[in-house]
Amino acid sequence: MGVRHSKAAPQEVESALARHLRGESDNRAVNGANEDSISAADRQYINDIKRDFNETPDVFVLNNMLMGIMFFENYAQQREDLKRDLLKKSGKYVIPDVILEKVGQNVIYRPHHGPQKDSSVPLAARRVFALSDEVRVVGSMEEVEEDDDRTVVRIEESQKKGYVRLRSINTNQRPDAEGQSPIPQLSQQESISRSSEESSDTNYYKELQDLKTPKPIEILRGLEKRDRLLDTCLSYRKVKKISWDADDTLGEDIQENDLYQIVAYVNTKGFKKRYKNDVFMNEVAADLDFGRVGNVNVTNEKIFCTVEESSRTVPYEIMPCIKANWPVEQTLKFIMKGKRTAEPRKRYVFPTNKMIDDIQSMECVLLPKGHLKKKGDKKDFDIEWELCFPQAQRYLETFMSHAQIKCMLVLLTLHKMYVEPKTTFLGLQTDHIRNFMLWECESNYADWPEHRLGTKLLQLIRNLNDHLSKARPKISDFFVNDKNTLGDVSIPKIRKAQEAFDEILQSPLMHLMRALRSLRYASGRTFFQPFKFKELHRILTGSALAATNAQMVNPRRLRGPEPESNYFEQFKDGKKRQAIFKQRQEEERKKAEKKINDERRGSVDSIDLNWDFGKTLDIYKRRLILMFFIETFLEIAEKCLPVSSKTATFYIKQAFYLTRILKDESPSFAQDVLKYLGDIEELQGRLGEMETNRKLANGTLTNVKFIEEVRKTNGKTEFEKKKAPRKSVMFVEDHRE
């Protein structure tokens, strides 16, 4: 790293270190060296970290490894920038994944092995909700303008939670003319029939697979953009007349028209076909300034394509949809969260009353997904529209803390590495993980410690697995509580995701290391230094003494050259020479064969997922692990100095905590301890200078040092107490009620 530290004579170093270890200090000693100068909170952190290191070293490494992985240069500032347009009304498109888009500028996913090892992609496809301007959704009491050229619809509740029907109110009723197919009656309740005509589980999953499997797009030529939907986008149903009363017509000749009326509903199939054509694709590509578009495929409700952007391929999910006002009836439980009484011990609430009020002013979108029933009549499948809340989701994600976002990104990385290859588009999706994370943030907004994210992440995986392992897997929609987001997902595919997470929990460190190693920093020198996974893996799995002496000269080289006669003795016999030559030829052949086989199977990963960490570590390996993370944190802190004093302070403190633990390991590590204390002191001084300059520039100069200074009174060392109270660095957002 670039931190400088002065050299000192061995006697001076040992003398200063001896004073430091006795709890004394001098002008050269690092601030805070004395035990009394460390706050109770910092001392508790050190004890917690030391306990993890002693009792669960694998969790200790996992916690520190996650601290060393960076997704943002300055998350707090970037998040504030994103909040400015949160309440802005949507235009033609809603692009909700703004945080993931920021991450994609810094980090890309490119595995080291396997068929995708040469492709760089973001952690998740970029979602685009394309809003139709051919349909207008009005409220139940809202009047319709006669000169409105668009198709005007009203929302009707569906029996399926999270779904609605769109009833056209300015479309001419279809005449029941001769030769036309009969109009079916609208289903008013879920079928409970158990007849032989019901779909079996096998047929149901086959239908699901067919709906969700991407297929090449069928371009419809010659379609022009219109002000309203075509008649092919409408389906007709017979609906009972609400005003009909049997008593009023007693004894009269009752006709079917007296009981039913024919109404038009917007058909999801016709709507999707209308948009999956060259007009739509050309319009989207032009509006969003796409470069070269390729690999266009479609599923039931999405259009998948790839776009070349800045020499990389970005996958897109484009979803044609219709915007509507916030559906109060469907989201009543979510809205009522704002009326809850804050728990006495719960200082942090998510979402807050203000957040819920803001969200209600936003729009939702209606996806032409259709609801496929597992059993019963499926005739109304094509008139069911799914409620989706991309703007609200974007809003809430910008209020998630850095630790929460980081956990979500790591979960998405695990999903991409271990789940997606087994389930593709048919199982657990990134949308499910986003929804799951909102529930986890609500359950306890404050319990996300930056320095123990590994422990928190393992708990998240267990919680997610609990949802997946149920007989009927369920993750409730965060906004429509009675809706199960896994309700239309194949259970066999969910079981594959469950198995993958089970394997991760069996050996979390190696699974996390292999997955996170596939994250590459895309910003070059402007971002942080890549995490040294190879070096950490060598320290963990190799011999401690060998790793300690890795930089030393090979002892064999110190022996000097062997006499020349020894070489000639080896080759005096021609047969022996020939045997050696053949042996070398065979070795070369085997090497070449092994290389070809490795390439065929996508090469062999050096990280063994079944490697056992063990419960104890020898003192040399403990030293190497501590030194590795101390140097990693000091490098990150130095990079953060110009952009975020809060983040720099956090990593300086983490390096200081580990240095204190290294000091307690053995007196023989004194040289290392003093070196790192000097580095920490210099970084702290530079941080103070930069913060002072910022305060001077803003006209708000305050004391910025977080460690007390040393002074001598009557020959004794004392610590000046600063006016500003000591605070441990915690990235927790204050959403108090």
XYZ file of C-alpha atoms in Angstrom:
737
model
C 0.000 0.000 0.000
C 1.015 3.628 -0.320
C 1.169 4.372 3.420
C 4.634 5.471 4.534
C 6.194 4.743 7.886
C 9.558 5.785 9.236
C 12.311 3.313 9.913
C 13.857 3.061 13.353
C 16.847 1.307 14.809
C 16.081 -2.113 16.312
C 16.860 -0.878 19.815
C 14.524 2.101 19.397
C 11.751 -0.085 17.991
C 12.010 -2.604 20.814
C 12.125 0.159 23.417
C 9.040 1.903 22.003
C 7.213 -1.398 21.677
C 8.070 -2.357 25.235
C 6.566 0.902 26.489
C 3.544 0.305 24.276
C 3.003 -3.237 25.570
C 3.311 -1.994 29.163
C 0.615 0.577 28.462
C 3.022 3.534 28.351
C 3.550 5.925 25.477
C 5.679 8.682 24.063
C 5.361 11.274 21.319
C 5.977 8.641 18.621
C 3.470 6.145 19.953
C 0.257 5.857 18.044
C -2.723 7.641 19.495
C -4.868 5.274 21.479
C -2.111 2.781 22.267
C -2.934 2.836 25.961
C -5.772 0.548 27.050
C -7.471 3.421 28.883
C -7.652 5.406 25.637
C -9.899 2.823 23.974
C -13.608 3.370 24.443
C -15.814 0.698 25.958
C -17.519 0.185 22.598
C -14.198 -0.265 20.788
C -12.985 -2.648 23.477
C -16.182 -4.663 23.076
C -15.626 -4.844 19.310
C -12.083 -6.093 19.856
C -13.287 -8.757 22.291
C -16.037 -9.888 19.895
C -13.617 -10.109 16.975
C -11.084 -11.975 19.099
C -13.744 -14.448 20.228
C -14.732 -15.116 16.606
C -11.077 -15.589 15.682
C -10.565 -18.096 18.494
C -13.840 -20.033 18.350
C -15.010 -19.784 14.717
C -12.035 -18.735 12.576
C -13.951 -19.475 9.368
C -16.644 -16.946 10.343
C -13.911 -14.465 11.297
C -12.378 -14.776 7.826
C -15.818 -14.519 6.212
C -16.667 -11.333 8.138
C -13.396 -9.666 7.183
C -13.507 -10.898 3.592
C -16.922 -9.276 3.091
C -15.566 -6.022 4.519
C -12.834 -6.180 1.890
C -15.291 -6.464 -1.038
C -16.318 -3.071 -2.392
C -19.333 -2.264 -4.567
C -19.462 1.541 -4.192
C -16.890 4.278 -4.007
C -19.105 6.454 -1.810
C -22.473 4.801 -1.170
C -23.899 7.578 1.018
C -23.314 10.257 -1.623
C -24.556 8.107 -4.506
C -27.692 7.208 -2.596
C -28.481 10.854 -1.886
C -28.107 11.584 -5.598
C -30.606 8.824 -6.406
C -33.177 10.103 -3.903
C -33.714 13.385 -5.725
C -36.073 11.999 -8.366
C -37.832 9.361 -6.251
C -41.274 10.978 -6.343
C -41.090 12.022 -9.968
C -43.958 10.694 -12.093
C -43.006 8.053 -14.615
C -42.751 8.888 -18.305
C -42.795 6.269 -21.022
C -40.457 3.946 -19.128
C -39.751 2.922 -15.549
C -36.189 1.723 -14.900
C -36.176 0.824 -11.195
C -32.815 -0.860 -10.633
C -30.805 2.334 -10.276
C -28.654 0.963 -7.449
C -27.753 -2.153 -9.417
C -26.953 0.081 -12.370
C -24.510 2.046 -10.196
C -22.953 -1.218 -9.033
C -22.618 -2.350 -12.651
C -20.407 0.661 -13.365
C -17.908 -0.590 -10.772
C -18.354 -4.369 -10.624
C -19.055 -7.011 -13.254
C -19.573 -10.748 -12.980
C -17.130 -12.957 -14.874
C -16.515 -16.481 -13.555
C -13.008 -17.937 -13.629
C -14.191 -21.328 -14.851
C -17.006 -22.889 -16.821
C -18.660 -22.066 -20.140
C -19.258 -18.400 -19.182
C -15.691 -17.657 -18.085
C -15.044 -15.296 -21.004
C -18.279 -13.282 -20.692
C -18.693 -10.225 -18.465
C -22.224 -9.400 -17.358
C -23.870 -7.422 -14.535
C -25.216 -9.233 -11.485
C -28.781 -8.920 -12.754
C -30.451 -8.007 -16.018
C -31.561 -4.389 -16.319
C -35.349 -4.176 -16.043
C -37.311 -1.750 -18.211
C -41.071 -1.352 -17.761
C -42.422 0.042 -21.046
C -45.698 1.859 -20.362
C -48.418 1.685 -22.986
C -50.002 4.997 -23.990
C -52.862 3.215 -25.786
C -54.665 2.364 -22.536
C -55.898 4.643 -19.770
C -56.891 3.228 -16.370
C -59.543 5.232 -14.494
C -60.882 4.988 -10.973
C -64.200 3.420 -10.073
C -65.902 6.827 -9.715
C -63.914 8.714 -12.348
C -65.765 10.042 -15.374
C -64.557 9.238 -18.877
C -64.038 11.968 -21.426
C -66.021 11.309 -24.579
C -63.248 12.510 -26.877
C -60.610 10.226 -25.342
C -59.200 8.223 -28.257
C -57.479 5.693 -26.026
C -58.911 2.448 -24.721
C -60.289 3.373 -21.286
C -60.544 0.633 -18.660
C -61.524 0.199 -15.033
C -59.873 -2.222 -12.642
C -61.906 -5.161 -11.391
C -60.730 -7.334 -8.530
C -59.642 -10.873 -9.320
C -60.107 -13.894 -7.091
C -56.334 -14.263 -7.164
C -54.488 -11.895 -4.829
C -52.106 -9.615 -6.653
C -54.024 -9.845 -9.932
C -56.733 -7.663 -11.507
C -58.878 -7.539 -14.647
C -59.137 -4.551 -16.974
C -62.707 -3.953 -18.130
C -63.084 -1.697 -21.130
C -65.723 1.024 -20.731
C -65.518 2.752 -24.124
C -65.539 -0.279 -26.411
C -68.576 -1.297 -28.387
C -70.004 -4.559 -27.168
C -69.381 -7.429 -29.497
C -72.637 -8.504 -31.149
C -73.450 -12.153 -30.663
C -73.667 -12.673 -34.405
C -74.242 -15.935 -36.111
C -71.060 -17.800 -36.896
C -69.098 -16.286 -34.049
C -67.756 -18.468 -31.272
C -69.903 -18.466 -28.148
C -68.933 -16.006 -25.439
C -67.858 -17.705 -22.203
C -69.222 -16.692 -18.838
C -66.787 -14.897 -16.531
C -65.557 -16.978 -13.603
C -66.628 -15.423 -10.309
C -64.899 -17.840 -7.962
C -62.025 -20.281 -7.893
C -62.985 -23.696 -9.192
C -62.844 -26.517 -6.668
C -63.676 -29.242 -9.147
C -61.715 -32.456 -8.839
C -62.826 -34.003 -12.104
C -60.578 -35.974 -14.394
C -60.251 -32.899 -16.608
C -58.133 -31.107 -14.020
C -54.485 -30.663 -14.836
C -52.092 -32.903 -13.020
C -48.999 -31.486 -11.345
C -46.936 -32.737 -14.254
C -49.059 -30.942 -16.839
C -49.131 -27.794 -14.709
C -45.339 -27.645 -14.475
C -45.051 -28.316 -18.194
C -47.336 -25.362 -18.877
C -45.302 -23.187 -16.496
C -42.088 -24.228 -18.185
C -43.524 -23.429 -21.595
C -44.642 -19.969 -20.441
C -41.309 -19.079 -18.822
C -38.872 -20.575 -21.317
C -37.469 -17.865 -23.627
C -38.232 -18.376 -27.300
C -37.074 -16.449 -30.377
C -39.286 -13.445 -30.993
C -41.766 -13.612 -33.862
C -41.623 -10.226 -35.544
C -44.961 -8.978 -36.875
C -44.357 -6.758 -39.880
C -46.566 -3.924 -41.011
C -48.092 -3.009 -37.640
C -48.398 0.698 -36.998
C -48.685 2.508 -33.720
C -52.283 3.488 -32.893
C -54.047 5.616 -30.318
C -56.010 2.687 -28.920
C -55.827 -1.077 -28.753
C -56.873 -3.270 -31.638
C -59.954 -5.438 -31.308
C -57.635 -8.465 -31.188
C -56.466 -7.216 -27.782
C -59.961 -7.614 -26.311
C -61.776 -10.660 -24.966
C -65.504 -10.778 -24.303
C -67.262 -12.336 -21.336
C -70.852 -12.711 -20.153
C -71.255 -11.034 -16.781
C -74.288 -11.158 -14.510
C -76.186 -7.906 -14.322
C -75.900 -6.467 -10.852
C -79.286 -4.691 -11.057
C -81.257 -7.828 -11.914
C -83.743 -8.925 -9.230
C -85.662 -12.202 -9.552
C -88.694 -10.818 -7.655
C -89.187 -8.030 -10.193
C -89.498 -10.466 -13.083
C -91.563 -13.149 -11.385
C -93.838 -14.816 -13.945
C -92.233 -13.082 -16.899
C -90.456 -14.776 -19.779
C -86.768 -14.355 -18.822
C -84.228 -14.207 -21.631
C -80.480 -14.639 -21.254
C -79.950 -10.999 -22.163
C -82.012 -10.057 -19.118
C -79.553 -11.878 -16.853
C -76.216 -11.198 -18.498
C -74.427 -8.459 -20.322
C -71.445 -8.800 -22.621
C -68.366 -6.836 -21.564
C -64.867 -6.503 -23.011
C -61.643 -7.147 -21.097
C -58.128 -6.342 -22.242
C -56.556 -9.618 -23.286
C -52.972 -10.233 -22.150
C -52.107 -12.388 -25.166
C -53.335 -9.826 -27.664
C -51.611 -7.015 -25.783
C -48.269 -8.857 -25.749
C -48.533 -9.769 -29.416
C -49.237 -6.120 -30.169
C -45.983 -5.074 -28.505
C -43.678 -7.919 -29.500
C -43.026 -6.617 -32.988
C -40.582 -4.483 -34.908
C -42.416 -1.220 -34.134
C -42.097 -1.771 -30.397
C -38.473 -2.889 -30.526
C -37.445 -0.001 -32.754
C -39.242 2.469 -30.501
C -37.621 1.164 -27.322
C -34.185 1.018 -28.913
C -34.487 4.625 -30.087
C -35.940 5.999 -26.854
C -33.365 4.323 -24.609
C -30.472 4.988 -26.978
C -29.625 1.326 -27.381
C -26.603 0.357 -29.387
C -26.569 -2.930 -31.240
C -29.431 -5.144 -30.027
C -29.075 -8.909 -30.214
C -30.351 -12.239 -28.867
C -34.001 -11.145 -28.699
C -36.165 -13.768 -26.975
C -39.556 -13.666 -25.304
C -41.321 -15.387 -22.436
C -44.884 -15.032 -21.262
C -44.515 -11.439 -20.064
C -40.937 -10.347 -20.854
C -38.753 -9.527 -23.823
C -35.105 -10.458 -23.303
C -32.343 -8.878 -25.319
C -28.693 -7.933 -25.054
C -27.277 -4.488 -25.785
C -23.652 -3.597 -26.468
C -22.622 -0.786 -24.112
C -19.039 0.440 -23.718
C -17.461 -2.768 -25.012
C -19.573 -4.953 -22.731
C -22.817 -6.855 -23.194
C -25.715 -5.795 -20.953
C -28.780 -8.061 -20.669
C -32.178 -6.340 -20.598
C -35.624 -7.474 -19.505
C -38.249 -5.328 -21.246
C -41.775 -5.654 -19.909
C -44.692 -4.056 -21.771
C -47.245 -2.927 -19.207
C -49.970 -0.457 -18.294
C -49.629 2.103 -15.517
C -52.305 2.636 -12.884
C -52.807 4.545 -9.650
C -51.806 2.914 -6.378
C -54.259 0.037 -5.622
C -55.410 0.763 -2.070
C -57.667 -2.288 -1.746
C -54.975 -4.774 -2.729
C -52.268 -3.187 -0.545
C -54.314 -2.390 2.550
C -52.064 -4.389 4.906
C -49.008 -2.581 3.612
C -50.672 0.805 4.084
C -51.731 -0.089 7.631
C -48.077 -0.543 8.596
C -47.955 3.225 8.830
C -50.559 3.113 11.618
C -48.601 0.697 13.798
C -47.374 1.665 17.248
C -43.610 1.703 17.514
C -42.216 -0.912 19.873
C -40.482 0.613 22.918
C -37.183 -1.158 22.230
C -37.324 -0.764 18.458
C -35.669 2.561 17.658
C -35.550 2.031 13.913
C -38.607 1.441 11.738
C -38.747 0.410 8.089
C -40.737 1.585 6.269
C -41.655 4.740 8.168
C -45.026 6.514 8.046
C -43.607 9.096 5.654
C -42.255 6.398 3.347
C -45.650 4.712 3.155
C -47.363 8.050 2.477
C -44.872 8.786 -0.301
C -45.322 5.343 -1.829
C -49.114 5.696 -1.980
C -48.648 8.721 -4.233
C -46.756 6.575 -6.743
C -48.067 4.523 -9.615
C -48.061 0.772 -10.000
C -47.881 -1.152 -13.257
C -50.018 -3.987 -14.603
C -48.110 -6.812 -16.275
C -49.803 -8.955 -18.962
C -48.758 -12.105 -17.177
C -51.965 -14.043 -16.764
C -52.677 -16.308 -13.827
C -52.289 -20.000 -14.574
C -54.409 -22.056 -12.198
C -53.013 -25.363 -11.081
C -56.464 -26.925 -11.206
C -59.829 -25.977 -12.582
C -61.035 -23.857 -15.473
C -58.337 -21.833 -17.235
C -60.535 -19.856 -19.616
C -59.877 -16.566 -17.795
C -56.093 -16.976 -17.795
C -55.675 -14.387 -20.550
C -57.536 -11.554 -18.821
C -55.571 -11.619 -15.529
C -53.024 -8.810 -15.035
C -50.388 -8.921 -12.304
C -49.800 -5.938 -10.025
C -46.171 -4.830 -9.848
C -44.548 -1.943 -7.948
C -41.208 -0.996 -9.541
C -41.267 2.644 -8.401
C -42.056 1.721 -4.796
C -39.352 -0.931 -4.810
C -36.824 1.561 -6.136
C -37.885 4.050 -3.453
C -37.419 1.570 -0.591
C -34.087 0.263 -1.863
C -32.622 3.766 -1.728
C -33.394 3.794 2.008
C -31.563 0.532 2.632
C -28.279 0.908 4.498
C -24.919 0.112 2.956
C -24.746 -3.173 4.880
C -28.225 -4.201 3.704
C -27.471 -3.425 0.063
C -24.168 -5.269 0.347
C -25.895 -8.379 1.707
C -28.417 -8.247 -1.137
C -25.617 -7.974 -3.708
C -23.767 -10.932 -2.192
C -26.992 -12.980 -2.226
C -27.444 -12.096 -5.902
C -23.853 -13.207 -6.535
C -24.491 -16.555 -4.831
C -27.688 -16.925 -6.839
C -25.887 -16.227 -10.103
C -23.087 -18.680 -9.312
C -24.941 -21.622 -7.732
C -28.703 -21.308 -8.406
C -29.190 -19.738 -11.835
C -27.240 -22.425 -13.761
C -29.554 -25.094 -12.288
C -32.892 -23.321 -12.746
C -32.383 -20.615 -15.435
C -35.678 -18.727 -15.820
C -37.843 -21.361 -14.152
C -36.926 -21.206 -10.462
C -35.909 -18.675 -7.841
C -35.315 -15.296 -9.509
C -33.576 -12.071 -8.537
C -37.004 -10.458 -7.996
C -37.685 -12.985 -5.225
C -34.400 -12.075 -3.512
C -35.184 -8.346 -3.707
C -38.597 -8.959 -2.169
C -37.100 -11.199 0.536
C -34.592 -8.484 1.460
C -37.359 -5.923 2.030
C -38.970 -8.263 4.569
C -35.613 -8.790 6.296
C -35.026 -5.035 6.535
C -38.475 -4.548 8.029
C -38.008 -7.305 10.621
C -34.955 -5.590 12.147
C -33.616 -2.518 10.434
C -30.755 -1.874 12.885
C -29.207 -5.343 13.175
C -26.851 -5.113 10.209
C -23.323 -4.627 11.633
C -20.779 -3.791 8.933
C -17.986 -5.624 10.761
C -19.996 -8.876 11.087
C -21.752 -9.128 7.746
C -20.617 -12.719 7.313
C -22.570 -13.742 10.397
C -25.581 -11.750 9.181
C -25.351 -13.213 5.678
C -25.417 -16.790 6.992
C -28.562 -15.952 8.953
C -30.144 -14.483 5.813
C -29.401 -17.666 3.866
C -30.963 -19.759 6.644
C -34.055 -17.542 6.649
C -34.358 -17.749 2.865
C -33.961 -21.509 3.002
C -36.757 -21.710 5.576
C -39.091 -20.101 3.025
C -37.950 -22.486 0.288
C -38.077 -25.681 2.353
C -41.779 -25.520 3.224
C -44.189 -28.016 1.689
C -45.663 -25.033 -0.148
C -42.717 -22.637 -0.569
C -43.744 -19.072 0.153
C -42.256 -15.584 0.062
C -45.049 -13.064 0.524
C -45.178 -10.025 -1.704
C -43.992 -7.020 0.318
C -46.866 -4.845 -0.932
C -49.645 -7.421 -1.449
C -49.215 -9.479 1.686
C -51.659 -12.239 0.729
C -49.836 -12.925 -2.524
C -47.211 -15.670 -2.648
C -44.470 -14.653 -5.085
C -43.450 -18.314 -5.367
C -46.991 -19.408 -6.183
C -46.310 -19.791 -9.901
C -42.801 -21.227 -9.583
C -42.110 -24.893 -10.194
C -41.565 -26.629 -6.838
C -38.912 -28.998 -8.266
C -36.938 -25.928 -9.366
C -37.338 -24.361 -5.917
C -35.940 -27.562 -4.414
C -32.835 -27.137 -6.574
C -32.333 -23.650 -5.147
C -32.835 -25.038 -1.653
C -30.190 -27.707 -2.288
C -27.755 -25.067 -3.525
C -28.185 -22.953 -0.385
C -27.877 -26.069 1.787
C -24.506 -26.778 0.195
C -23.431 -23.174 0.772
C -24.299 -23.454 4.474
C -22.245 -26.656 4.733
C -19.091 -24.836 3.619
C -19.872 -21.105 3.492
C -16.345 -19.707 3.342
C -15.199 -21.610 0.258
C -18.534 -21.119 -1.531
C -18.430 -17.376 -0.832
C -14.795 -17.149 -1.867
C -15.445 -18.885 -5.191
C -18.524 -16.741 -5.910
C -17.041 -13.390 -4.881
C -13.871 -14.127 -6.826
C -16.054 -13.927 -9.953
C -16.730 -10.247 -9.260
C -14.281 -8.104 -11.199
C -13.743 -4.399 -10.639
C -14.603 -2.714 -13.936
C -13.425 0.825 -13.207
C -9.701 0.067 -13.290
C -7.446 2.343 -11.274
C -10.246 4.746 -10.418
C -11.854 2.132 -8.143
C -10.390 0.037 -5.324
C -7.648 -2.540 -5.659
C -9.069 -6.017 -6.380
C -9.401 -8.243 -3.348
C -6.495 -10.730 -3.231
C -8.455 -13.992 -3.188
C -5.519 -16.033 -4.451
C -3.265 -14.828 -1.647
C -5.927 -15.409 1.008
C -6.615 -18.899 -0.347
C -2.890 -19.694 -0.248
C -2.670 -18.520 3.356
C -5.683 -20.572 4.421
C -4.890 -23.819 2.630
C -1.100 -23.811 2.530
C 1.493 -24.523 5.166
C 1.883 -21.553 7.467
C 5.663 -21.790 7.628
C 5.875 -22.208 3.846
C 3.609 -19.193 3.355
C 5.632 -17.173 5.859
C 8.860 -17.902 4.004
C 7.364 -17.693 0.507
C 9.478 -14.668 -0.361
C 12.707 -16.160 0.960
C 15.351 -17.519 -1.393
C 15.111 -21.228 -2.119
C 17.644 -22.930 0.221
C 18.786 -25.118 -2.656
C 20.002 -22.054 -4.506
C 22.327 -21.201 -1.635
C 24.371 -24.380 -2.054
C 26.238 -23.093 -5.096
C 26.725 -24.908 -8.426
C 27.457 -28.590 -8.380
C 30.673 -29.800 -9.972
C 30.449 -30.096 -13.731
C 31.614 -33.696 -13.585
C 28.387 -34.660 -11.806
C 26.362 -33.748 -14.895
C 28.557 -35.766 -17.216
C 28.318 -38.795 -14.973
C 24.550 -38.845 -15.457
C 24.802 -39.185 -19.224
C 27.749 -41.517 -19.686
C 25.473 -44.380 -20.480
C 23.657 -43.854 -23.812
C 20.800 -46.111 -22.817
C 20.268 -44.098 -19.684
C 20.192 -40.933 -21.776
C 17.620 -42.449 -24.081
C 15.444 -43.600 -21.164
C 15.494 -40.127 -19.660
C 14.587 -38.624 -23.029
C 11.631 -40.982 -23.458
C 10.482 -40.305 -19.910
C 10.474 -36.573 -20.586
C 8.577 -37.109 -23.826
C 5.925 -39.095 -21.949
C 5.646 -36.399 -19.289
C 5.205 -33.706 -21.945
C 2.547 -35.800 -23.691
C 0.614 -36.251 -20.435
C 0.832 -32.537 -19.692
C -0.505 -31.661 -23.148
C -3.291 -34.221 -22.797
C -4.231 -32.889 -19.373
C -4.330 -29.339 -20.734
C -6.698 -30.375 -23.537
C -8.961 -32.228 -21.089
C -8.988 -29.258 -18.728
C -10.021 -26.955 -21.561
C -12.774 -29.341 -22.577
C -14.274 -29.402 -19.110
C -13.820 -25.673 -18.586
C -10.640 -25.940 -16.457
C -10.418 -27.001 -12.829
C -11.215 -24.586 -10.019
C -8.451 -24.262 -7.459
C -10.951 -23.592 -4.664
C -12.106 -26.863 -3.140
C -15.655 -26.368 -1.864
C -15.264 -29.307 0.540
C -12.093 -27.963 2.163
C -12.366 -28.049 5.959
C -11.087 -24.976 7.758
C -10.641 -26.713 11.101
C -11.351 -25.340 14.536
C -7.857 -24.176 15.481
C -5.055 -22.369 13.670
C -1.361 -22.410 14.449
C 0.141 -19.126 15.507
C 1.947 -18.531 12.215
C -1.214 -18.875 10.167
C -3.061 -16.609 12.616
C -0.373 -13.984 12.090
C -0.643 -14.201 8.308
C -4.439 -13.928 8.351
C -4.374 -10.870 10.610
C -1.654 -9.188 8.562
C -3.532 -9.877 5.323
C -6.689 -8.139 6.512
C -4.860 -5.287 8.254
C -3.082 -4.430 5.001
C -6.320 -4.833 3.019
C -8.201 -2.420 5.292
C -5.389 0.130 5.277
C -5.382 0.097 1.463
C -9.148 0.649 1.389
C -8.919 3.412 4.007
C -6.254 5.229 2.010
C -8.407 5.034 -1.131
C -11.411 6.388 0.793
C -9.616 9.417 2.250
C -10.529 11.857 -0.554
C -14.143 10.690 -0.978
C -15.562 9.562 2.372
C -14.090 10.320 5.778
C -16.732 8.127 7.428
C -15.761 5.073 5.394
C -12.049 5.800 5.831
C -12.532 6.040 9.599
C -14.380 2.730 9.629
C -11.544 0.871 7.893
C -8.822 2.596 9.935
C -10.603 1.389 13.051
C -10.928 -2.147 11.701
C -7.191 -2.199 10.984
C -6.542 -0.901 14.505
C -8.757 -3.602 16.066
C -6.891 -6.360 14.234
C -3.542 -4.808 15.129
C -4.510 -4.942 18.805
C -5.393 -8.616 18.393
C -2.071 -9.240 16.620
C -0.276 -7.596 19.545
C -1.936 -10.040 21.953
C -0.989 -13.076 19.845
C 2.728 -13.094 20.655
C 5.507 -10.680 21.696
C 7.471 -11.986 18.694
C 5.094 -10.062 16.415
C 6.229 -6.749 17.900
C 7.866 -5.499 14.703
C 4.653 -6.098 12.728
C 2.519 -4.396 15.368
C 4.671 -1.286 15.520
C 4.762 -1.023 11.727
C 0.965 -1.160 11.441
C 0.484 1.271 14.327
C 2.707 3.699 12.458
C 0.676 3.248 9.281
C -2.562 3.790 11.202
C -1.177 6.912 12.851
C -0.199 8.397 9.503
C -3.569 7.636 7.895
C -5.341 9.130 10.881
C -3.260 12.278 10.558
C -4.011 12.606 6.852
C -7.696 12.008 7.542
C -7.669 14.775 10.138
C -5.990 17.187 7.736
C -8.479 16.466 4.956
C -11.449 16.767 7.272
C -10.114 20.029 8.664
C -9.772 21.407 5.144
C -13.358 20.363 4.395
C -14.603 22.081 7.538
C -12.640 25.218 6.715
C -14.085 25.240 3.212
C -17.595 24.897 4.626
C -16.978 27.316 7.484
C -17.781 24.662 10.109
C -14.440 23.718 11.633
C -14.696 21.133 14.404
C -12.348 18.629 15.935
C -12.334 15.543 13.731
C -9.923 13.119 15.406
C -11.508 9.938 16.714
C -8.608 8.880 19.005
C -7.458 10.857 22.004
C -4.064 12.528 21.913
C -1.213 11.836 24.298
C 0.346 14.390 26.577
C 2.756 14.229 29.511
C 2.102 15.785 32.882
C 4.754 15.488 35.613
C 6.475 12.776 33.632
C 3.321 10.649 33.365
C 1.339 9.864 30.267
C -2.217 11.173 30.179
C -4.890 11.300 27.516
C -6.678 14.496 26.656
C -10.431 14.131 26.696
C -11.983 15.749 23.667
C -15.197 17.679 23.862
C -16.792 15.611 21.124
C -18.058 12.269 22.468
C -16.485 9.120 21.120
C -18.674 7.222 18.717
C -18.032 3.892 17.097
C -18.579 3.908 13.364
C -21.897 2.247 12.543
C -23.671 2.584 9.193
C -27.260 2.505 10.448
C -29.958 4.774 9.087
C -32.060 6.554 11.696
C -35.733 6.042 10.767
C -37.267 6.688 14.165
C -40.968 7.190 14.511
